[in-house]
Amino acid sequence: MYGKSLLSQARTALTQKQITPLTLAMPIMMGYAPIAMTFGLLTYQQHLGVWTALALSTVLYAGAAQFAILGLLALSNISLGQVFITVFLINLRHFILSLAYIPNTKQWSFFEKLRFFPILTDENFAVLLTNSEIKKDPIQAYRVSILTYSTWAVFTLIGYGFASLIPDPKILGLDFALSAMFIGIIILFIDRLEQSITFIAAILFMLFFYFVLNCGRFSVILAAILASFVGWGVECRRKSS
Amino acid sequence: MVATQLSRLSPMFISSKFHMSESFERWLKYIPISVLTALIVPEFFEQTSGEFHINTNYLISGIVAFCVGLWKKNMLLTTFVGVICLASLRFLA
């Protein structure tokens, strides 16, 4: 009788009560590790220092924007202003995430918000919202974020160290890794007609600005802004019809 | 580095100040896909003495990676296939 209740207690603990920040962070950490490693690897291939890799991963800490910076640096003279605008545009969605998360932080102190929001990512946001208790607990929610944040930094370094062991990246086709990775990310974004149209529009605008008008690196910003307007326009039109 | 730091932090402070309109939010959704697409387009071309040429190896690898991506929806696999494809094209050439 006693043994049975103990067993059922343990089962309850395992199924319900054991949701800790680590349980929530684990899937994100597993997802981040290989991406962060890829980032470290690519940073090495762009002949950037290990401190640059670490700084980008700790200060910027934004997957897509970090890869975009590598992409921008890969091509010739690029101004700081262009890097700034590109990163700013990609990170603008953190706006929306932070904004959407604010209702959960009503009881938090200013310091608790200040340490939580700078390291909020899309994945943290999504996972935290699945747990009604942890998302409102400033310490628990921060733990989820700091776990994924550390994973990102540590695996950036591992990837960087791993890359220095590879003799010639060209033989292995690794110079294509960044573009291939972008293609992989782009496809994950394409889930509706509007996204596909945006994708095609971005290609066409880019070809026009880069090759016809010779706008150089500034073409990226122009094409991105215009293509987003196309996607947005199509969405508005479909909604109204 | 300063620029990137600023871009990361400024949205945080501004976001609490003003309310974003719904259509602006919808426009923002399309930014990541268009920026990433715009970034890879020049990768498929190479410039020799002022003229642009299509880099066939890159283009083929890109198309293969794209198809695998559409099929499996797996970012890592897509990257991996793209890289392997380019490596084998170079090996065969």
PDB file of N, CA and C in Angstrom, chain A residues 193-202 205 223-237, chain B residues 27 30 34:
ATOM      1  N   LEU A 193       1.775  31.503 -49.319  1.00  0.00           N
ATOM      2  CA  LEU A 193       1.974  32.085 -50.646  1.00  0.00           C
ATOM      3  C   LEU A 193       2.719  33.415 -50.564  1.00  0.00           C
ATOM      4  N   GLU A 194       2.358  34.243 -49.559  1.00  0.00           N
ATOM      5  CA  GLU A 194       2.986  35.562 -49.425  1.00  0.00           C
ATOM      6  C   GLU A 194       4.499  35.438 -49.272  1.00  0.00           C
ATOM      7  N   GLN A 195       4.908  34.434 -48.503  1.00  0.00           N
ATOM      8  CA  GLN A 195       6.340  34.250 -48.269  1.00  0.00           C
ATOM      9  C   GLN A 195       7.063  33.846 -49.548  1.00  0.00           C
ATOM     10  N   SER A 196       6.419  32.972 -50.347  1.00  0.00           N
ATOM     11  CA  SER A 196       7.037  32.547 -51.603  1.00  0.00           C
ATOM     12  C   SER A 196       7.173  33.741 -52.532  1.00  0.00           C
ATOM     13  N   ILE A 197       6.128  34.588 -52.579  1.00  0.00           N
ATOM     14  CA  ILE A 197       6.181  35.763 -53.446  1.00  0.00           C
ATOM     15  C   ILE A 197       7.277  36.718 -52.978  1.00  0.00           C
ATOM     16  N   THR A 198       7.392  36.888 -51.642  1.00  0.00           N
ATOM     17  CA  THR A 198       8.454  37.736 -51.095  1.00  0.00           C
ATOM     18  C   THR A 198       9.824  37.215 -51.505  1.00  0.00           C
ATOM     19  N   PHE A 199       9.963  35.885 -51.428  1.00  0.00           N
ATOM     20  CA  PHE A 199      11.228  35.245 -51.796  1.00  0.00           C
ATOM     21  C   PHE A 199      11.601  35.554 -53.246  1.00  0.00           C
ATOM     22  N   ILE A 200      10.629  35.363 -54.152  1.00  0.00           N
ATOM     23  CA  ILE A 200      10.895  35.625 -55.570  1.00  0.00           C
ATOM     24  C   ILE A 200      11.135  37.118 -55.810  1.00  0.00           C
ATOM     25  N   ALA A 201      10.335  37.952 -55.139  1.00  0.00           N
ATOM     26  CA  ALA A 201      10.509  39.398 -55.279  1.00  0.00           C
ATOM     27  C   ALA A 201      11.903  39.827 -54.832  1.00  0.00           C
ATOM     28  N   ALA A 202      12.367  39.251 -53.717  1.00  0.00           N
ATOM     29  CA  ALA A 202      13.690  39.609 -53.199  1.00  0.00           C
ATOM     30  C   ALA A 202      14.780  39.254 -54.211  1.00  0.00           C
ATOM     31  N   PHE A 205      14.453  41.862 -57.166  1.00  0.00           N
ATOM     32  CA  PHE A 205      14.929  43.185 -56.755  1.00  0.00           C
ATOM     33  C   PHE A 205      16.444  43.189 -56.610  1.00  0.00           C
ATOM     34  N   ALA A 223      16.546  45.952 -51.656  1.00  0.00           N
ATOM     35  CA  ALA A 223      15.774  44.788 -52.092  1.00  0.00           C
ATOM     36  C   ALA A 223      14.933  44.237 -50.945  1.00  0.00           C
ATOM     37  N   ALA A 224      15.513  44.194 -49.740  1.00  0.00           N
ATOM     38  CA  ALA A 224      14.796  43.633 -48.589  1.00  0.00           C
ATOM     39  C   ALA A 224      13.569  44.470 -48.242  1.00  0.00           C
ATOM     40  N   ILE A 225      13.752  45.789 -48.231  1.00  0.00           N
ATOM     41  CA  ILE A 225      12.626  46.665 -47.875  1.00  0.00           C
ATOM     42  C   ILE A 225      11.509  46.544 -48.914  1.00  0.00           C
ATOM     43  N   LEU A 226      11.901  46.592 -50.202  1.00  0.00           N
ATOM     44  CA  LEU A 226      10.888  46.532 -51.256  1.00  0.00           C
ATOM     45  C   LEU A 226      10.193  45.174 -51.290  1.00  0.00           C
ATOM     46  N   ALA A 227      10.973  44.088 -51.138  1.00  0.00           N
ATOM     47  CA  ALA A 227      10.379  42.748 -51.180  1.00  0.00           C
ATOM     48  C   ALA A 227       9.410  42.561 -50.014  1.00  0.00           C
ATOM     49  N   SER A 228       9.748  43.130 -48.848  1.00  0.00           N
ATOM     50  CA  SER A 228       8.840  43.032 -47.708  1.00  0.00           C
ATOM     51  C   SER A 228       7.527  43.750 -47.991  1.00  0.00           C
ATOM     52  N   PHE A 229       7.632  44.877 -48.719  1.00  0.00           N
ATOM     53  CA  PHE A 229       6.415  45.593 -49.101  1.00  0.00           C
ATOM     54  C   PHE A 229       5.559  44.751 -50.045  1.00  0.00           C
ATOM     55  N   VAL A 230       6.216  44.002 -50.923  1.00  0.00           N
ATOM     56  CA  VAL A 230       5.476  43.131 -51.838  1.00  0.00           C
ATOM     57  C   VAL A 230       4.710  42.077 -51.040  1.00  0.00           C
ATOM     58  N   GLY A 231       5.413  41.391 -50.113  1.00  0.00           N
ATOM     59  CA  GLY A 231       4.765  40.364 -49.296  1.00  0.00           C
ATOM     60  C   GLY A 231       3.611  40.937 -48.501  1.00  0.00           C
ATOM     61  N   TRP A 232       3.857  42.099 -47.924  1.00  0.00           N
ATOM     62  CA  TRP A 232       2.853  42.781 -47.117  1.00  0.00           C
ATOM     63  C   TRP A 232       1.651  43.171 -47.983  1.00  0.00           C
ATOM     64  N   GLY A 233       1.944  43.687 -49.174  1.00  0.00           N
ATOM     65  CA  GLY A 233       0.888  44.093 -50.094  1.00  0.00           C
ATOM     66  C   GLY A 233       0.004  42.930 -50.501  1.00  0.00           C
ATOM     67  N   VAL A 234       0.655  41.795 -50.811  1.00  0.00           N
ATOM     68  CA  VAL A 234      -0.109  40.611 -51.217  1.00  0.00           C
ATOM     69  C   VAL A 234      -0.997  40.144 -50.062  1.00  0.00           C
ATOM     70  N   GLU A 235      -0.426  40.176 -48.840  1.00  0.00           N
ATOM     71  CA  GLU A 235      -1.194  39.741 -47.674  1.00  0.00           C
ATOM     72  C   GLU A 235      -2.428  40.628 -47.477  1.00  0.00           C
ATOM     73  N   CYS A 236      -2.240  41.953 -47.612  1.00  0.00           N
ATOM     74  CA  CYS A 236      -3.367  42.890 -47.444  1.00  0.00           C
ATOM     75  C   CYS A 236      -4.449  42.617 -48.489  1.00  0.00           C
ATOM     76  N   ARG A 237      -3.985  42.402 -49.714  1.00  0.00           N
ATOM     77  CA  ARG A 237      -4.918  42.195 -50.808  1.00  0.00           C
ATOM     78  C   ARG A 237      -5.727  40.919 -50.606  1.00  0.00           C
TER      79      ARG A 237
ATOM     80  N   TRP B  27       4.379  43.900 -41.943  1.00  0.00           N
ATOM     81  CA  TRP B  27       5.471  44.195 -42.874  1.00  0.00           C
ATOM     82  C   TRP B  27       6.780  43.610 -42.341  1.00  0.00           C
ATOM     83  N   TYR B  30       8.108  39.993 -43.003  1.00  0.00           N
ATOM     84  CA  TYR B  30       8.734  39.614 -44.266  1.00  0.00           C
ATOM     85  C   TYR B  30      10.199  40.026 -44.349  1.00  0.00           C
ATOM     86  N   SER B  34      13.344  38.292 -46.748  1.00  0.00           N
ATOM     87  CA  SER B  34      13.857  39.084 -47.870  1.00  0.00           C
ATOM     88  C   SER B  34      15.327  39.454 -47.684  1.00  0.00           C
TER      89      SER B  34
END
